[in-house]
mmCIF file of C-alpha atoms and ligand atoms in Angstrom:
data_model
loop_
_atom_site.group_PDB
_atom_site.id
_atom_site.type_symbol
_atom_site.label_atom_id
_atom_site.label_comp_id
_atom_site.label_asym_id
_atom_site.label_seq_id
_atom_site.Cartn_x
_atom_site.Cartn_y
_atom_site.Cartn_z
ATOM 1 C CA UNK A 515 9.583 -15.732 -24.108
ATOM 2 C CA UNK A 516 6.511 -17.533 -25.615
ATOM 3 C CA UNK A 517 2.834 -17.160 -24.732
ATOM 4 C CA UNK A 518 3.274 -19.985 -22.243
ATOM 5 C CA UNK A 519 6.301 -21.117 -20.234
ATOM 6 C CA UNK A 520 7.234 -23.095 -17.281
ATOM 7 C CA UNK A 521 9.358 -22.084 -14.341
ATOM 8 C CA UNK A 522 10.912 -25.213 -12.737
ATOM 9 C CA UNK A 523 12.968 -26.035 -9.503
ATOM 10 C CA UNK A 524 11.500 -23.152 -7.616
ATOM 11 C CA UNK A 525 10.344 -22.753 -4.030
ATOM 12 C CA UNK A 526 7.010 -21.187 -3.744
ATOM 13 C CA UNK A 527 5.654 -18.953 -0.897
ATOM 14 C CA UNK A 528 3.415 -18.173 0.655
ATOM 15 C CA UNK A 529 1.621 -21.477 0.094
ATOM 16 C CA UNK A 530 -0.839 -23.446 2.268
ATOM 17 C CA UNK A 531 1.747 -26.350 2.047
ATOM 18 C CA UNK A 532 2.212 -29.036 4.712
ATOM 19 C CA UNK A 533 6.046 -28.984 4.974
ATOM 20 C CA UNK A 534 5.700 -26.690 8.048
ATOM 21 C CA UNK A 535 7.812 -23.980 6.509
ATOM 22 C CA UNK A 536 5.096 -22.226 4.475
ATOM 23 C CA UNK A 537 6.893 -22.850 1.184
ATOM 24 C CA UNK A 538 6.828 -25.709 -1.424
ATOM 25 C CA UNK A 539 10.000 -27.274 -2.687
ATOM 26 C CA UNK A 540 10.543 -28.479 -6.158
ATOM 27 C CA UNK A 541 7.866 -26.158 -7.153
ATOM 28 C CA UNK A 542 6.701 -25.211 -10.639
ATOM 29 C CA UNK A 543 4.875 -22.149 -11.962
ATOM 30 C CA UNK A 544 3.173 -22.104 -15.386
ATOM 31 C CA UNK A 545 2.724 -18.832 -16.938
ATOM 32 C CA UNK A 546 0.226 -18.618 -19.661
ATOM 33 C CA UNK A 547 -0.142 -15.071 -21.278
ATOM 34 C CA UNK A 548 -0.883 -12.733 -18.305
ATOM 35 C CA UNK A 549 -2.098 -15.439 -15.882
ATOM 36 C CA UNK A 550 -0.761 -18.188 -13.734
ATOM 37 C CA UNK A 551 -1.918 -21.453 -15.295
ATOM 38 C CA UNK A 552 -0.537 -23.739 -12.568
ATOM 39 C CA UNK A 553 1.542 -23.264 -9.458
ATOM 40 C CA UNK A 554 2.418 -26.276 -7.219
ATOM 41 C CA UNK A 555 4.653 -29.334 -6.865
ATOM 42 C CA UNK A 556 6.481 -30.554 -9.953
ATOM 43 C CA UNK A 557 4.870 -33.881 -9.572
ATOM 44 C CA UNK A 558 1.415 -32.508 -9.926
ATOM 45 C CA UNK A 559 2.216 -30.606 -13.133
ATOM 46 C CA UNK A 560 -0.519 -31.363 -15.629
ATOM 47 C CA UNK A 561 0.653 -33.275 -18.773
ATOM 48 C CA UNK A 562 -0.567 -30.515 -21.192
ATOM 49 C CA UNK A 563 2.258 -28.213 -19.885
ATOM 50 C CA UNK A 564 4.986 -30.876 -20.213
ATOM 51 C CA UNK A 565 6.056 -29.748 -23.683
ATOM 52 C CA UNK A 566 6.232 -26.047 -22.906
ATOM 53 C CA UNK A 567 9.462 -24.037 -22.798
ATOM 54 C CA UNK A 568 11.149 -24.357 -19.394
ATOM 55 C CA UNK A 569 13.385 -22.173 -17.318
ATOM 56 C CA UNK A 570 14.971 -23.726 -14.230
ATOM 57 C CA UNK A 571 15.132 -21.273 -11.241
ATOM 58 C CA UNK A 572 17.769 -23.452 -9.585
ATOM 59 C CA UNK A 573 15.996 -23.556 -6.291
ATOM 60 C CA UNK A 574 15.246 -19.849 -5.975
ATOM 61 C CA UNK A 575 12.122 -18.593 -4.134
ATOM 62 C CA UNK A 576 9.192 -17.381 -6.149
ATOM 63 C CA UNK A 577 6.488 -15.185 -4.513
ATOM 64 C CA UNK A 578 3.618 -13.271 -5.848
ATOM 65 C CA UNK A 579 4.772 -9.703 -7.020
ATOM 66 C CA UNK A 580 4.682 -7.604 -3.919
ATOM 67 C CA UNK A 581 1.919 -5.124 -3.333
ATOM 68 C CA UNK A 582 2.357 -1.744 -1.646
ATOM 69 C CA UNK A 583 -1.252 -1.088 -0.578
ATOM 70 C CA UNK A 584 -0.861 2.444 1.071
ATOM 71 C CA UNK A 585 1.384 5.214 -0.386
ATOM 72 C CA UNK A 586 1.265 8.902 -1.030
ATOM 73 C CA UNK A 587 3.833 8.505 -3.984
ATOM 74 C CA UNK A 588 2.878 11.728 -5.947
ATOM 75 C CA UNK A 589 3.970 14.956 -4.384
ATOM 76 C CA UNK A 590 6.732 17.577 -4.669
ATOM 77 C CA UNK A 591 9.381 19.039 -2.311
ATOM 78 C CA UNK A 592 11.089 17.672 0.754
ATOM 79 C CA UNK A 593 10.395 18.015 4.538
ATOM 80 C CA UNK A 594 14.074 17.556 5.566
ATOM 81 C CA UNK A 595 14.062 20.915 7.362
ATOM 82 C CA UNK A 596 11.062 19.679 9.491
ATOM 83 C CA UNK A 597 12.825 16.438 10.321
ATOM 84 C CA UNK A 598 15.557 18.649 11.768
ATOM 85 C CA UNK A 599 12.971 20.623 13.810
ATOM 86 C CA UNK A 600 11.587 17.363 15.114
ATOM 87 C CA UNK A 601 15.030 16.232 16.013
ATOM 88 C CA UNK A 602 15.225 19.335 18.338
ATOM 89 C CA UNK A 603 11.944 18.709 19.963
ATOM 90 C CA UNK A 604 8.932 19.916 17.833
ATOM 91 C CA UNK A 605 6.187 17.315 17.627
ATOM 92 C CA UNK A 606 4.440 16.322 14.289
ATOM 93 C CA UNK A 607 1.252 17.989 15.420
ATOM 94 C CA UNK A 608 3.053 21.176 16.501
ATOM 95 C CA UNK A 609 4.640 21.494 13.111
ATOM 96 C CA UNK A 610 1.312 20.967 11.285
ATOM 97 C CA UNK A 611 -0.616 23.360 13.532
ATOM 98 C CA UNK A 612 2.163 25.965 12.661
ATOM 99 C CA UNK A 613 1.450 25.528 9.027
ATOM 100 C CA UNK A 614 4.124 23.139 8.228
ATOM 101 C CA UNK A 615 3.687 19.430 7.832
ATOM 102 C CA UNK A 616 1.071 18.346 5.126
ATOM 103 C CA UNK A 617 0.752 22.112 4.239
ATOM 104 C CA UNK A 618 4.314 22.591 3.171
ATOM 105 C CA UNK A 619 4.040 19.623 0.847
ATOM 106 C CA UNK A 620 0.675 20.961 -0.446
ATOM 107 C CA UNK A 621 2.473 24.283 -1.247
ATOM 108 C CA UNK A 622 5.308 22.497 -3.157
ATOM 109 C CA UNK A 623 2.913 20.234 -4.968
ATOM 110 C CA UNK A 624 0.632 23.052 -6.123
ATOM 111 C CA UNK A 625 3.743 24.943 -7.390
ATOM 112 C CA UNK A 626 5.230 21.924 -9.275
ATOM 113 C CA UNK A 627 4.880 21.280 -13.068
ATOM 114 C CA UNK A 628 3.122 18.196 -14.299
ATOM 115 C CA UNK A 629 6.635 16.942 -15.498
ATOM 116 C CA UNK A 630 8.172 17.471 -12.053
ATOM 117 C CA UNK A 631 5.398 15.681 -10.371
ATOM 118 C CA UNK A 632 5.773 12.758 -12.708
ATOM 119 C CA UNK A 633 9.500 12.535 -12.567
ATOM 120 C CA UNK A 634 9.597 12.696 -8.641
ATOM 121 C CA UNK A 635 6.951 9.891 -8.451
ATOM 122 C CA UNK A 636 8.876 7.800 -11.064
ATOM 123 C CA UNK A 637 12.089 7.912 -8.984
ATOM 124 C CA UNK A 638 10.212 6.685 -5.957
ATOM 125 C CA UNK A 639 8.193 4.134 -7.974
ATOM 126 C CA UNK A 640 11.455 2.651 -9.670
ATOM 127 C CA UNK A 641 12.740 1.772 -6.195
ATOM 128 C CA UNK A 642 9.656 -0.123 -5.439
ATOM 129 C CA UNK A 643 9.744 -1.818 -8.909
ATOM 130 C CA UNK A 644 13.474 -2.810 -8.142
ATOM 131 C CA UNK A 645 12.224 -4.665 -5.056
ATOM 132 C CA UNK A 646 9.712 -6.892 -6.844
ATOM 133 C CA UNK A 647 6.693 -4.552 -6.406
ATOM 134 C CA UNK A 648 3.973 -4.999 -9.066
ATOM 135 C CA UNK A 649 0.939 -3.152 -7.633
ATOM 136 C CA UNK A 650 0.961 0.147 -5.965
ATOM 137 C CA UNK A 651 -1.813 2.112 -4.318
ATOM 138 C CA UNK A 652 -1.378 5.898 -4.539
ATOM 139 C CA UNK A 653 -3.435 8.501 -2.738
ATOM 140 C CA UNK A 654 -4.121 12.185 -3.587
ATOM 141 C CA UNK A 655 -4.182 14.511 -0.756
ATOM 142 C CA UNK A 656 -1.400 17.016 -1.295
ATOM 143 C CA UNK A 657 -3.522 19.200 -3.567
ATOM 144 C CA UNK A 658 -6.380 20.152 -1.382
ATOM 145 C CA UNK A 659 -7.824 22.213 -4.296
ATOM 146 C CA UNK A 660 -9.744 20.753 -7.010
ATOM 147 C CA UNK A 661 -7.191 21.207 -9.859
ATOM 148 C CA UNK A 662 -4.202 19.971 -7.924
ATOM 149 C CA UNK A 663 -6.190 16.853 -6.515
ATOM 150 C CA UNK A 664 -7.085 15.986 -10.059
ATOM 151 C CA UNK A 665 -3.468 16.524 -11.391
ATOM 152 C CA UNK A 666 -2.115 14.151 -8.662
ATOM 153 C CA UNK A 667 -4.626 11.466 -9.502
ATOM 154 C CA UNK A 668 -3.903 11.919 -13.259
ATOM 155 C CA UNK A 669 -0.153 11.709 -12.511
ATOM 156 C CA UNK A 670 -0.841 8.462 -10.581
ATOM 157 C CA UNK A 671 -2.648 6.937 -13.488
ATOM 158 C CA UNK A 672 0.056 8.026 -15.843
ATOM 159 C CA UNK A 673 2.665 6.081 -14.022
ATOM 160 C CA UNK A 674 1.008 2.880 -15.237
ATOM 161 C CA UNK A 675 1.769 4.035 -18.894
ATOM 162 C CA UNK A 676 5.243 4.787 -18.011
ATOM 163 C CA UNK A 677 6.327 1.420 -16.235
ATOM 164 C CA UNK A 678 5.204 -2.180 -16.033
ATOM 165 C CA UNK A 679 3.058 -1.762 -12.908
ATOM 166 C CA UNK A 680 -0.603 -1.757 -11.697
ATOM 167 C CA UNK A 681 -1.614 1.500 -10.024
ATOM 168 C CA UNK A 682 -4.649 1.820 -7.796
ATOM 169 C CA UNK A 683 -5.661 5.470 -7.063
ATOM 170 C CA UNK A 684 -7.287 6.602 -3.797
ATOM 171 C CA UNK A 685 -8.981 10.096 -3.501
ATOM 172 C CA UNK A 686 -7.680 11.479 -0.135
ATOM 173 C CA UNK A 687 -9.025 15.019 -0.330
ATOM 174 C CA UNK A 688 -9.885 14.601 3.212
ATOM 175 C CA UNK A 689 -6.254 14.601 4.184
ATOM 176 C CA UNK A 690 -6.149 18.150 5.737
ATOM 177 C CA UNK A 691 -8.068 21.371 5.081
ATOM 178 C CA UNK A 692 -6.359 24.772 4.183
ATOM 179 C CA UNK A 693 -5.586 27.150 7.010
ATOM 180 C CA UNK A 694 -8.094 29.808 5.613
ATOM 181 C CA UNK A 695 -11.136 27.702 5.953
ATOM 182 C CA UNK A 696 -12.955 25.305 8.196
ATOM 183 C CA UNK A 697 -13.091 21.457 7.681
ATOM 184 C CA UNK A 698 -16.704 21.673 6.970
ATOM 185 C CA UNK A 699 -16.483 24.471 4.534
ATOM 186 C CA UNK A 700 -13.631 22.745 2.818
ATOM 187 C CA UNK A 701 -15.526 19.542 2.573
ATOM 188 C CA UNK A 702 -18.592 21.293 1.117
ATOM 189 C CA UNK A 703 -16.831 23.657 -1.307
ATOM 190 C CA UNK A 704 -13.806 21.793 -2.450
ATOM 191 C CA UNK A 705 -13.391 18.240 -1.285
ATOM 192 C CA UNK A 706 -16.728 16.681 -2.045
ATOM 193 C CA UNK A 707 -17.130 18.441 -5.427
ATOM 194 C CA UNK A 708 -13.542 17.400 -6.369
ATOM 195 C CA UNK A 709 -14.272 13.811 -5.387
ATOM 196 C CA UNK A 710 -17.291 13.875 -7.787
ATOM 197 C CA UNK A 711 -15.307 15.246 -10.742
ATOM 198 C CA UNK A 712 -12.481 12.729 -10.127
ATOM 199 C CA UNK A 713 -14.913 9.879 -10.034
ATOM 200 C CA UNK A 714 -16.656 11.088 -13.100
ATOM 201 C CA UNK A 715 -13.355 11.200 -14.912
ATOM 202 C CA UNK A 716 -12.443 7.632 -13.805
ATOM 203 C CA UNK A 717 -9.559 8.840 -11.827
ATOM 204 C CA UNK A 718 -10.628 7.135 -8.444
ATOM 205 C CA UNK A 719 -10.593 3.595 -7.378
ATOM 206 C CA UNK A 720 -11.250 4.116 -3.607
ATOM 207 C CA UNK A 721 -11.955 6.945 -1.203
ATOM 208 C CA UNK A 722 -9.897 7.523 2.046
ATOM 209 C CA UNK A 723 -9.781 10.120 4.751
ATOM 210 C CA UNK A 724 -7.593 11.080 7.747
ATOM 211 C CA UNK A 725 -9.607 10.746 10.811
ATOM 212 C CA UNK A 726 -7.583 12.493 13.544
ATOM 213 C CA UNK A 727 -7.691 15.625 15.792
ATOM 214 C CA UNK A 728 -5.382 17.208 13.098
ATOM 215 C CA UNK A 729 -7.501 16.000 10.387
ATOM 216 C CA UNK A 730 -11.263 15.206 10.167
ATOM 217 C CA UNK A 731 -13.581 14.144 12.994
ATOM 218 C CA UNK A 732 -15.937 11.145 12.533
ATOM 219 C CA UNK A 733 -18.988 13.202 11.646
ATOM 220 C CA UNK A 734 -16.953 14.904 8.849
ATOM 221 C CA UNK A 735 -15.595 11.474 7.795
ATOM 222 C CA UNK A 736 -19.201 10.331 7.452
ATOM 223 C CA UNK A 737 -19.994 13.075 5.034
ATOM 224 C CA UNK A 738 -17.015 11.921 3.000
ATOM 225 C CA UNK A 739 -17.940 8.283 3.034
ATOM 226 C CA UNK A 740 -21.713 9.017 2.310
ATOM 227 C CA UNK A 741 -20.625 10.792 -0.928
ATOM 228 C CA UNK A 742 -18.306 7.917 -1.831
ATOM 229 C CA UNK A 743 -21.106 5.467 -1.384
ATOM 230 C CA UNK A 744 -23.320 7.703 -3.596
ATOM 231 C CA UNK A 745 -20.608 7.492 -6.273
ATOM 232 C CA UNK A 746 -20.324 3.754 -5.796
ATOM 233 C CA UNK A 747 -16.767 3.893 -4.631
ATOM 234 C CA UNK A 748 -15.277 1.660 -1.877
ATOM 235 C CA UNK A 749 -13.719 3.349 1.115
ATOM 236 C CA UNK A 750 -10.812 2.982 3.586
ATOM 237 C CA UNK A 751 -9.548 5.122 6.381
ATOM 238 C CA UNK A 752 -6.438 6.469 8.086
ATOM 239 C CA UNK A 753 -7.542 5.685 11.688
ATOM 240 C CA UNK A 754 -6.207 5.620 15.264
ATOM 241 C CA UNK A 755 -2.742 6.836 14.154
ATOM 242 C CA UNK A 756 -2.195 9.532 16.926
ATOM 243 C CA UNK A 757 -5.289 8.978 19.152
ATOM 244 C CA UNK A 758 -8.499 6.892 19.169
ATOM 245 C CA UNK A 759 -11.284 8.710 17.278
ATOM 246 C CA UNK A 760 -13.323 5.632 16.570
ATOM 247 C CA UNK A 761 -12.457 5.729 12.927
ATOM 248 C CA UNK A 762 -12.031 2.107 12.242
ATOM 249 C CA UNK A 763 -15.487 1.474 13.669
ATOM 250 C CA UNK A 764 -16.996 4.225 11.714
ATOM 251 C CA UNK A 765 -15.456 2.841 8.500
ATOM 252 C CA UNK A 766 -16.739 -0.678 9.239
ATOM 253 C CA UNK A 767 -20.188 0.710 8.993
ATOM 254 C CA UNK A 768 -19.483 1.453 5.401
ATOM 255 C CA UNK A 769 -17.874 -1.918 4.863
ATOM 256 C CA UNK A 770 -14.554 -0.319 4.189
ATOM 257 C CA UNK A 771 -11.754 -2.310 2.668
ATOM 258 C CA UNK A 772 -9.188 -1.427 5.397
ATOM 259 C CA UNK A 773 -8.245 0.880 8.267
ATOM 260 C CA UNK A 774 -4.708 1.925 8.277
ATOM 261 C CA UNK A 775 -2.167 2.715 11.038
ATOM 262 C CA UNK A 776 -4.155 1.592 14.127
ATOM 263 C CA UNK A 777 -1.608 2.196 16.879
ATOM 264 C CA UNK A 778 -4.381 3.558 19.204
ATOM 265 C CA UNK A 779 -7.242 1.234 18.131
ATOM 266 C CA UNK A 780 -9.365 -0.265 20.919
ATOM 267 C CA UNK A 781 -11.204 -3.431 21.474
ATOM 268 C CA UNK A 782 -14.412 -2.159 19.968
ATOM 269 C CA UNK A 783 -12.652 -1.001 16.915
ATOM 270 C CA UNK A 784 -11.091 -4.391 16.293
ATOM 271 C CA UNK A 785 -14.395 -6.086 16.810
ATOM 272 C CA UNK A 786 -15.973 -3.880 14.286
ATOM 273 C CA UNK A 787 -13.226 -4.459 11.722
ATOM 274 C CA UNK A 788 -13.524 -8.240 12.168
ATOM 275 C CA UNK A 789 -17.282 -8.023 11.724
ATOM 276 C CA UNK A 790 -16.850 -5.942 8.517
ATOM 277 C CA UNK A 791 -14.041 -8.313 7.115
ATOM 278 C CA UNK A 792 -11.647 -5.285 6.969
ATOM 279 C CA UNK A 793 -7.848 -5.551 6.656
ATOM 280 C CA UNK A 794 -5.627 -3.787 9.169
ATOM 281 C CA UNK A 795 -2.849 -2.079 7.220
ATOM 282 C CA UNK A 796 0.030 -1.556 9.550
ATOM 283 C CA UNK A 797 2.542 1.172 8.649
ATOM 284 C CA UNK A 798 5.850 0.660 10.559
ATOM 285 C CA UNK A 799 7.638 3.334 8.513
ATOM 286 C CA UNK A 800 5.395 6.090 10.052
ATOM 287 C CA UNK A 801 5.585 4.468 13.542
ATOM 288 C CA UNK A 802 9.425 4.472 13.272
ATOM 289 C CA UNK A 803 9.872 8.028 11.737
ATOM 290 C CA UNK A 804 7.481 9.611 14.258
ATOM 291 C CA UNK A 805 9.172 7.688 17.093
ATOM 292 C CA UNK A 806 5.759 6.473 18.163
ATOM 293 C CA UNK A 807 6.014 4.174 21.247
ATOM 294 C CA UNK A 808 2.523 2.750 21.204
ATOM 295 C CA UNK A 809 2.303 -0.390 19.041
ATOM 296 C CA UNK A 810 -0.672 -1.460 17.042
ATOM 297 C CA UNK A 811 -2.277 -4.402 19.024
ATOM 298 C CA UNK A 812 -1.013 -7.206 16.821
ATOM 299 C CA UNK A 813 -1.952 -10.113 19.016
ATOM 300 C CA UNK A 814 -5.490 -8.873 19.491
ATOM 301 C CA UNK A 815 -5.818 -8.376 15.627
ATOM 302 C CA UNK A 816 -4.646 -12.003 15.302
ATOM 303 C CA UNK A 817 -7.009 -13.298 18.051
ATOM 304 C CA UNK A 818 -9.907 -11.446 16.169
ATOM 305 C CA UNK A 819 -8.706 -12.996 12.780
ATOM 306 C CA UNK A 820 -8.330 -9.492 11.167
ATOM 307 C CA UNK A 821 -5.987 -9.942 8.221
ATOM 308 C CA UNK A 822 -2.847 -7.753 8.594
ATOM 309 C CA UNK A 823 -1.152 -6.120 5.683
ATOM 310 C CA UNK A 824 2.025 -3.940 5.589
ATOM 311 C CA UNK A 825 2.735 -1.060 3.437
ATOM 312 C CA UNK A 826 5.381 1.865 3.086
ATOM 313 C CA UNK A 827 2.950 4.834 3.658
ATOM 314 C CA UNK A 828 5.717 6.411 1.452
ATOM 315 C CA UNK A 829 5.156 10.254 2.026
ATOM 316 C CA UNK A 830 7.457 13.079 2.626
ATOM 317 C CA UNK A 831 6.354 13.725 6.182
ATOM 318 C CA UNK A 832 5.854 10.738 8.275
ATOM 319 C CA UNK A 833 7.439 7.841 6.300
ATOM 320 C CA UNK A 834 9.925 9.263 3.751
ATOM 321 C CA UNK A 835 10.974 5.919 2.473
ATOM 322 C CA UNK A 836 10.471 3.635 -0.595
ATOM 323 C CA UNK A 837 11.418 0.063 0.510
ATOM 324 C CA UNK A 838 8.641 -2.463 1.065
ATOM 325 C CA UNK A 839 11.402 -4.983 1.983
ATOM 326 C CA UNK A 840 12.608 -2.792 4.863
ATOM 327 C CA UNK A 841 8.882 -2.369 5.860
ATOM 328 C CA UNK A 842 8.752 -6.210 6.178
ATOM 329 C CA UNK A 843 11.766 -6.137 8.403
ATOM 330 C CA UNK A 844 10.237 -3.373 10.512
ATOM 331 C CA UNK A 845 6.928 -5.363 10.712
ATOM 332 C CA UNK A 846 8.908 -8.283 12.162
ATOM 333 C CA UNK A 847 11.303 -6.315 14.250
ATOM 334 C CA UNK A 848 9.106 -3.495 15.579
ATOM 335 C CA UNK A 849 5.627 -5.103 15.547
ATOM 336 C CA UNK A 850 6.518 -8.796 16.243
ATOM 337 C CA UNK A 851 5.042 -10.297 13.165
ATOM 338 C CA UNK A 852 6.480 -13.511 11.839
ATOM 339 C CA UNK A 853 8.234 -13.683 8.565
ATOM 340 C CA UNK A 854 5.277 -15.499 7.079
ATOM 341 C CA UNK A 855 2.836 -12.812 8.352
ATOM 342 C CA UNK A 856 5.075 -10.104 6.854
ATOM 343 C CA UNK A 857 5.092 -11.970 3.356
ATOM 344 C CA UNK A 858 1.154 -12.345 3.502
ATOM 345 C CA UNK A 859 1.064 -8.615 4.634
ATOM 346 C CA UNK A 860 2.547 -7.612 1.225
ATOM 347 C CA UNK A 861 0.887 -10.193 -0.926
ATOM 348 C CA UNK A 862 -2.560 -11.711 -0.206
ATOM 349 C CA UNK A 863 -3.583 -9.282 2.567
ATOM 350 C CA UNK A 864 -2.321 -6.338 0.660
ATOM 351 C CA UNK A 865 -4.542 -7.440 -2.273
ATOM 352 C CA UNK A 866 -7.526 -7.772 -0.134
ATOM 353 C CA UNK A 867 -6.984 -4.295 1.292
ATOM 354 C CA UNK A 868 -7.213 -2.955 -2.206
ATOM 355 C CA UNK A 869 -10.304 -5.051 -2.950
ATOM 356 C CA UNK A 870 -8.262 -7.088 -5.589
ATOM 357 C CA UNK A 871 -9.233 -10.799 -5.879
ATOM 358 C CA UNK A 872 -7.023 -11.384 -8.880
ATOM 359 C CA UNK A 873 -3.473 -11.234 -7.334
ATOM 360 C CA UNK A 874 -1.373 -11.799 -4.420
ATOM 361 C CA UNK A 875 -1.460 -15.591 -4.380
ATOM 362 C CA UNK A 876 0.372 -18.161 -6.397
ATOM 363 C CA UNK A 877 -2.692 -19.957 -7.741
ATOM 364 C CA UNK A 878 -4.031 -20.896 -11.170
ATOM 365 C CA UNK A 879 -6.157 -18.033 -12.441
ATOM 366 C CA UNK A 880 -4.241 -15.242 -10.657
ATOM 367 C CA UNK A 881 -2.411 -12.613 -12.488
ATOM 368 C CA UNK A 882 1.111 -13.659 -13.472
ATOM 369 C CA UNK A 883 2.745 -10.956 -11.251
ATOM 370 C CA UNK A 884 5.792 -12.743 -9.774
ATOM 371 C CA UNK A 885 8.993 -11.998 -8.005
ATOM 372 C CA UNK A 886 11.938 -14.336 -7.980
ATOM 373 C CA UNK A 887 14.496 -14.077 -5.286
ATOM 374 C CA UNK A 888 18.135 -14.833 -5.170
ATOM 375 C CA UNK A 889 17.612 -17.160 -2.067
ATOM 376 C CA UNK A 890 15.424 -20.068 -1.218
ATOM 377 C CA UNK A 891 13.978 -19.371 2.314
ATOM 378 C CA UNK A 892 11.070 -16.839 2.472
ATOM 379 C CA UNK A 893 12.191 -15.684 6.045
ATOM 380 C CA UNK A 894 15.158 -14.048 4.215
ATOM 381 C CA UNK A 895 12.603 -11.317 2.982
ATOM 382 C CA UNK A 896 12.060 -9.948 6.328
ATOM 383 C CA UNK A 897 15.295 -10.940 8.045
ATOM 384 C CA UNK A 898 17.610 -8.769 5.719
ATOM 385 C CA UNK A 899 17.778 -5.124 6.366
ATOM 386 C CA UNK A 900 17.857 -2.848 3.324
ATOM 387 C CA UNK A 901 18.735 -5.550 0.943
ATOM 388 C CA UNK A 902 16.999 -6.424 -2.354
ATOM 389 C CA UNK A 903 18.220 -9.504 -4.009
ATOM 390 C CA UNK A 904 15.663 -9.662 -6.641
ATOM 391 C CA UNK A 905 16.582 -12.076 -9.443
ATOM 392 C CA UNK A 906 13.658 -11.546 -11.831
ATOM 393 C CA UNK A 907 10.349 -9.704 -11.856
ATOM 394 C CA UNK A 908 7.386 -10.866 -14.019
ATOM 395 C CA UNK A 909 4.523 -8.343 -14.587
ATOM 396 C CA UNK A 910 1.326 -9.815 -16.376
ATOM 397 C CA UNK A 911 3.532 -12.796 -17.672
ATOM 398 C CA UNK A 912 6.293 -10.478 -19.091
ATOM 399 C CA UNK A 913 9.687 -10.571 -17.537
ATOM 400 C CA UNK A 914 10.611 -7.122 -16.787
HETATM 401 N N1 DI6 B 2046 -1.051 10.076 8.084
HETATM 402 C C1 DI6 B 2046 0.204 10.069 7.716
HETATM 403 O O1 DI6 B 2046 1.123 9.421 8.295
HETATM 404 C C2 DI6 B 2046 0.596 10.847 6.495
HETATM 405 N N2 DI6 B 2046 -0.817 11.231 6.238
HETATM 406 C C3 DI6 B 2046 -1.621 10.852 7.086
HETATM 407 O O2 DI6 B 2046 -2.877 10.881 6.975
HETATM 408 C C4 DI6 B 2046 1.413 12.032 6.790
HETATM 409 C C5 DI6 B 2046 1.326 12.912 5.610
HETATM 410 C C6 DI6 B 2046 2.431 13.979 5.906
HETATM 411 O O3 DI6 B 2046 2.895 14.248 6.912
HETATM 412 O O4 DI6 B 2046 2.713 14.599 4.877
HETATM 413 FE FE1 FE B 2047 -0.838 7.584 4.896
#
């Protein structure tokens, strides 16, 4: 297609449009090189675009390209055996304390070749791409030694060369610490130096940590965040997933982009997140797979005006899945989000959780990352279960 083209007869969502449904009918999107030049009602289309090549979308829905803002996509091995153990009564924490869990994935990831890591990640990434995903965040955290952490981040960066996708990387060296050391020793000798090298090599966009009884305590998280600040990197946190450690409030003190999971967050944590303008990233895949019964306090987050994002948390242990559309369905069915909240959770609010102001909205000046769906009602996106009726995917203005 040419440098500039016009998609006509579209429905656009999410839009702040006064038809009460959250979408615009008879919509038009103008794509100019890699940006959106106009998005809105056909009657408002500026004259200068009237002569550009047109393609009718025959009433189909256009959304921003979807954004998966929390994944652990690069790893090796499978944890199907542990799934079997959990089915016969062992808990996630028990398996981890016995040297399984994250540690079994660390072992497999260290043993994998670069090609194996890349091809495993590509398989998972292709499933996301097939659902109209155009930006994916990927964390390290299955290396836990300097070389493997760097390899995982390099692999994440390499995915951007292999597919039409934006990748944002997150250093999650503070995911767990090897059994033969203490958390503090690991931070001092391995994690913090690895963060520094990764940052110098330009491999890190954000720094994250697992603040949990089976992870790092708030004082240890503070060390991680202090070093991230010294390196000029924004932070986020895995917080209040299995217990309330005050992680979200701690991260708020560092103006973190997001706190993720949050099943056990208390009122103080929510207030701190609201003050710091943080995003609550909810991960219903992990909630479901761990058979968690405590739900994140969605109504309290709404009342406090904390934006809510949704993500796959794709990882081999607590969320072995690669469907952001299924996550939207789970966000609605398990957590009570509205279809509109689910869509905003994988577009505008997911962009905010990554600190990205150039995407996630159908607006002039945004990146032309778009998904065109084979239906017209945005509620279909979270209503359907395990269905991906993507008609067209546009990445940086290119149809692909
Ligand atoms: N929380 C999670 O749900 C994942 N990591 C984390 O910090 C689980 C990672 C795993 O079990 O491999
Ligand atoms: Fe996670």
